[in-house]
């Protein structure tokens, strides 16, 4: 028989949150009820979670959820675990339009749906579509959309919405280089959501090339990217985009770009000069 205190003394990775999860207690209750004896069933569950966590499985895959912005999201190994730096995209998007503008927005590679669902919740008058190529990820995303405000579609990048215009396209695409050593720490997460070719830019290039056909006049493209990719992405954007703005995340790393579609008439005029 073991008490909460016995487990707290064990030094196992994330033991306090694992105890909270299995016993459905707050961290305060772990302290005030530290002589509580775990039932055989609770002990069985906890011991198995401790093993999984010690083997490197992220806590969020054990608990099955992760907080993002103002909401809680279900996650599974079919989806990336939401990162705090992705909240930057939400802050940028929320500032883009006048209060009552009914923005038509597309979230590409939605995963567990965090970007689409957070914005649809914050902006009830926006029309929000989200695409992912993984049907397993879309099942999770749909279960996270408890108010059914987002339209989820399956396909490769823009394929399911070909030639439909959007006011705002947002994506946190895969952007890690295929031989990045950082990947060793991420081997529980879906590789397709993380890695994008040799320089990590394969998918970002597809999005930047196709976005002009999918944006309304002066529409915005907002992308998350790797900390060392910003200059290359700005260069890729200059052909068809203007008002390019770059952003750092809350760790002061270059993390996002926002760009506005060039007006085609001005563009032609400039080219004819
Ligand atoms: N920011 C994540 C990481 O480096 C990667 C997310 C992504 O590729 N979109 O762990």
Coordinates of N, CA, C and O in Angstrom, one line a residue, residues 42-114:
X42 N -6.1 2.5 -8.6 CA -5.4 3.8 -8.8 C -3.9 3.6 -8.9 O -3.3 4.2 -9.7
X43 N -3.4 2.6 -8.1 CA -2.0 2.3 -8.1 C -1.6 1.7 -9.4 O -0.6 2.1 -10.0
X44 N -2.5 0.8 -10.0 CA -2.2 0.2 -11.2 C -2.1 1.3 -12.4 O -1.1 1.3 -13.2
X45 N -3.1 2.1 -12.4 CA -3.1 3.2 -13.4 C -1.9 4.1 -13.3 O -1.2 4.4 -14.3
X46 N -1.6 4.5 -12.1 CA -0.5 5.5 -11.8 C 0.8 4.8 -12.2 O 1.6 5.5 -12.9
X47 N 1.0 3.6 -11.8 CA 2.3 2.9 -12.1 C 2.5 2.8 -13.6 O 3.6 3.0 -14.1
X48 N 1.4 2.6 -14.4 CA 1.5 2.5 -15.8 C 1.8 3.9 -16.4 O 2.7 4.0 -17.3
X49 N 1.2 4.9 -15.9 CA 1.5 6.3 -16.4 C 2.9 6.7 -16.1 O 3.6 7.3 -16.9
X50 N 3.4 6.3 -14.9 CA 4.7 6.7 -14.5 C 5.7 6.1 -15.5 O 6.7 6.7 -15.9
X51 N 5.5 4.8 -15.9 CA 6.3 4.1 -16.8 C 6.3 4.8 -18.2 O 7.4 5.1 -18.8
X52 N 5.1 5.2 -18.7 CA 5.0 5.8 -20.0 C 5.7 7.2 -20.0 O 6.5 7.5 -20.9
X53 N 5.5 7.9 -18.9 CA 6.2 9.2 -18.8 C 7.7 9.1 -18.8 O 8.4 9.8 -19.4
X54 N 8.2 8.1 -18.0 CA 9.6 7.9 -17.9 C 10.2 7.4 -19.2 O 11.4 7.7 -19.5
X55 N 9.4 6.8 -20.1 CA 9.9 6.4 -21.4 C 10.0 7.6 -22.4 O 10.4 7.4 -23.5
X56 N 9.5 8.7 -21.9 CA 9.6 9.9 -22.8 C 8.2 10.4 -23.3 O 8.2 11.4 -24.0
X57 N 7.2 9.6 -23.1 CA 5.9 10.1 -23.6 C 5.5 11.4 -23.0 O 5.5 11.5 -21.8
X58 N 5.2 12.4 -23.8 CA 4.8 13.7 -23.3 C 3.6 13.6 -22.3 O 2.7 12.8 -22.6
X59 N 3.6 14.4 -21.3 CA 2.5 14.4 -20.3 C 1.1 14.6 -21.0 O 0.1 13.9 -20.7
X60 N 1.1 15.4 -22.0 CA -0.2 15.7 -22.7 C -0.8 14.5 -23.4 O -2.0 14.4 -23.6
X61 N 0.1 13.6 -23.9 CA -0.5 12.4 -24.5 C -1.0 11.4 -23.5 O -1.9 10.6 -23.7
X62 N -0.5 11.5 -22.2 CA -1.0 10.7 -21.1 C -2.3 11.3 -20.6 O -3.3 10.5 -20.5
X63 N -2.4 12.6 -20.5 CA -3.6 13.2 -20.0 C -4.6 13.3 -21.1 O -5.8 13.4 -20.8
X64 N -4.2 13.3 -22.4 CA -5.1 13.5 -23.5 C -5.5 14.9 -23.7 O -6.5 15.1 -24.5
X65 N -4.9 15.9 -23.1 CA -5.3 17.2 -23.3 C -4.2 18.3 -23.1 O -3.2 18.0 -22.4
X66 N -4.5 19.4 -23.6 CA -3.5 20.5 -23.5 C -4.2 21.9 -23.6 O -5.1 22.0 -24.5
X67 N -3.9 22.8 -22.7 CA -4.5 24.1 -22.8 C -3.8 24.9 -23.9 O -2.6 24.8 -24.1
X68 N -4.6 25.7 -24.6 CA -4.1 26.7 -25.6 C -5.0 27.9 -25.6 O -6.2 27.8 -25.7
X69 N -4.3 29.1 -25.5 CA -5.0 30.3 -25.4 C -6.1 30.2 -24.2 O -5.7 30.0 -23.1
X70 N -7.3 30.4 -24.5 CA -8.3 30.4 -23.4 C -9.1 29.0 -23.3 O -10.0 29.0 -22.5
X71 N -8.7 28.0 -24.1 CA -9.5 26.8 -24.1 C -8.6 25.6 -23.8 O -7.4 25.6 -23.9
X72 N -9.3 24.4 -23.5 CA -8.6 23.2 -23.4 C -8.9 22.3 -24.6 O -10.0 22.2 -25.1
X73 N -7.8 21.6 -25.1 CA -8.0 20.8 -26.3 C -7.6 19.4 -26.1 O -6.6 19.1 -25.4
X74 N -8.4 18.5 -26.7 CA -8.1 17.1 -26.7 C -6.9 16.9 -27.6 O -6.9 17.5 -28.7
X75 N -5.9 16.1 -27.3 CA -4.8 15.8 -28.2 C -4.6 14.3 -28.2 O -4.9 13.6 -27.2
X76 N -4.0 13.8 -29.3 CA -3.6 12.4 -29.3 C -2.3 12.3 -30.1 O -1.9 13.3 -30.7
X77 N -1.6 11.1 -30.1 CA -0.4 11.0 -30.9 C -0.7 11.2 -32.4 O 0.3 11.3 -33.2
X78 N -1.9 11.4 -32.8 CA -2.2 11.8 -34.2 C -2.1 13.3 -34.5 O -2.2 13.7 -35.6
X79 N -1.9 14.0 -33.4 CA -1.8 15.5 -33.5 C -0.6 16.0 -32.8 O -0.2 15.4 -31.7
X80 N -0.1 17.1 -33.2 CA 1.0 17.8 -32.5 C 0.4 18.3 -31.2 O -0.8 18.6 -31.1
X81 N 1.2 18.4 -30.1 CA 0.8 19.0 -28.9 C 0.9 20.5 -29.1 O 2.0 21.0 -29.5
X82 N -0.1 21.3 -28.8 CA -0.1 22.7 -29.0 C 1.1 23.3 -28.2 O 1.4 23.0 -27.1
X83 N 1.8 24.3 -28.9 CA 3.0 25.0 -28.3 C 2.5 26.4 -27.9 O 1.8 27.0 -28.7
X84 N 3.1 26.9 -26.8 CA 2.7 28.2 -26.4 C 3.0 29.3 -27.5 O 2.3 30.2 -27.6
X85 N 4.1 29.0 -28.3 CA 4.5 30.1 -29.3 C 3.4 30.2 -30.3 O 3.3 31.3 -31.0
X86 N 2.6 29.2 -30.6 CA 1.6 29.3 -31.6 C 0.5 30.3 -31.2 O -0.3 30.8 -32.0
X87 N 0.4 30.6 -29.9 CA -0.6 31.6 -29.4 C -0.3 33.0 -30.0 O -1.2 33.8 -30.2
X88 N 1.0 33.2 -30.4 CA 1.3 34.4 -31.1 C 0.4 34.7 -32.4 O 0.0 35.8 -32.7
X89 N 0.2 33.6 -33.1 CA -0.6 33.7 -34.3 C -2.0 34.2 -34.0 O -2.7 35.0 -34.7
X90 N -2.6 33.7 -32.9 CA -3.9 34.2 -32.4 C -3.9 35.7 -32.1 O -4.7 36.4 -32.6
X91 N -2.9 36.1 -31.4 CA -2.8 37.5 -31.0 C -2.7 38.4 -32.3 O -3.4 39.4 -32.4
X92 N -1.9 38.0 -33.2 CA -1.8 38.7 -34.5 C -3.1 38.8 -35.2 O -3.6 39.8 -35.7
X93 N -3.7 37.6 -35.4 CA -5.0 37.5 -36.2 C -6.1 38.3 -35.5 O -6.9 39.0 -36.2
X94 N -6.2 38.4 -34.2 CA -7.3 39.1 -33.5 C -7.2 40.6 -33.8 O -8.2 41.3 -33.6
X95 N -6.0 41.1 -34.1 CA -5.8 42.5 -34.3 C -6.0 43.0 -35.8 O -5.8 44.1 -36.1
X96 N -6.3 42.0 -36.7 CA -6.2 42.4 -38.1 C -7.4 43.1 -38.7 O -7.2 43.9 -39.6
X97 N -8.6 42.9 -38.2 CA -9.8 43.4 -38.9 C -10.6 44.2 -37.9 O -10.4 44.1 -36.7
X98 N -11.4 45.1 -38.4 CA -12.4 45.8 -37.6 C -13.3 44.9 -36.8 O -13.6 43.8 -37.3
X99 N -13.8 45.4 -35.7 CA -14.5 44.5 -34.8 C -15.6 43.7 -35.5 O -15.8 42.5 -35.2
X100 N -16.4 44.3 -36.4 CA -17.6 43.6 -36.9 C -17.3 43.0 -38.2 O -18.3 42.5 -38.9
X101 N -16.1 43.0 -38.7 CA -15.8 42.5 -40.1 C -16.0 40.9 -40.0 O -15.5 40.2 -39.2
X102 N -16.8 40.4 -41.0 CA -17.0 39.0 -41.0 C -16.0 38.3 -41.9 O -16.2 38.0 -43.0
X103 N -14.8 38.1 -41.3 CA -13.6 37.6 -42.0 C -13.9 36.1 -42.4 O -14.4 35.3 -41.6
X104 N -13.5 35.8 -43.6 CA -13.5 34.4 -44.1 C -12.1 33.9 -43.9 O -11.2 34.4 -44.6
X105 N -11.9 32.9 -43.1 CA -10.6 32.5 -42.7 C -10.3 31.0 -42.9 O -11.2 30.2 -42.8
X106 N -9.1 30.7 -43.3 CA -8.7 29.3 -43.5 C -7.5 28.9 -42.7 O -6.5 29.7 -42.6
X107 N -7.6 27.8 -41.9 CA -6.5 27.3 -41.2 C -6.0 26.1 -41.9 O -6.7 25.1 -42.0
X108 N -4.7 26.1 -42.3 CA -4.1 25.0 -43.1 C -3.3 24.1 -42.2 O -2.4 24.6 -41.5
X109 N -3.6 22.8 -42.2 CA -2.8 21.9 -41.4 C -3.3 22.1 -39.9 O -2.5 22.3 -39.0
X110 N -4.6 22.0 -39.7 CA -5.2 22.4 -38.5 C -4.8 21.5 -37.3 O -4.8 21.9 -36.1
X111 N -4.5 20.2 -37.5 CA -4.1 19.3 -36.4 C -5.3 19.1 -35.5 O -6.4 18.7 -35.9
X112 N -5.0 19.4 -34.2 CA -6.1 19.3 -33.2 C -7.1 20.4 -33.3 O -8.1 20.5 -32.5
X113 N -6.9 21.4 -34.2 CA -7.9 22.4 -34.5 C -7.7 23.7 -33.7 O -8.5 24.6 -33.7
X114 N -6.5 23.8 -33.0 CA -6.4 24.9 -32.0 C -6.6 26.3 -32.6 O -7.2 27.1 -32.0

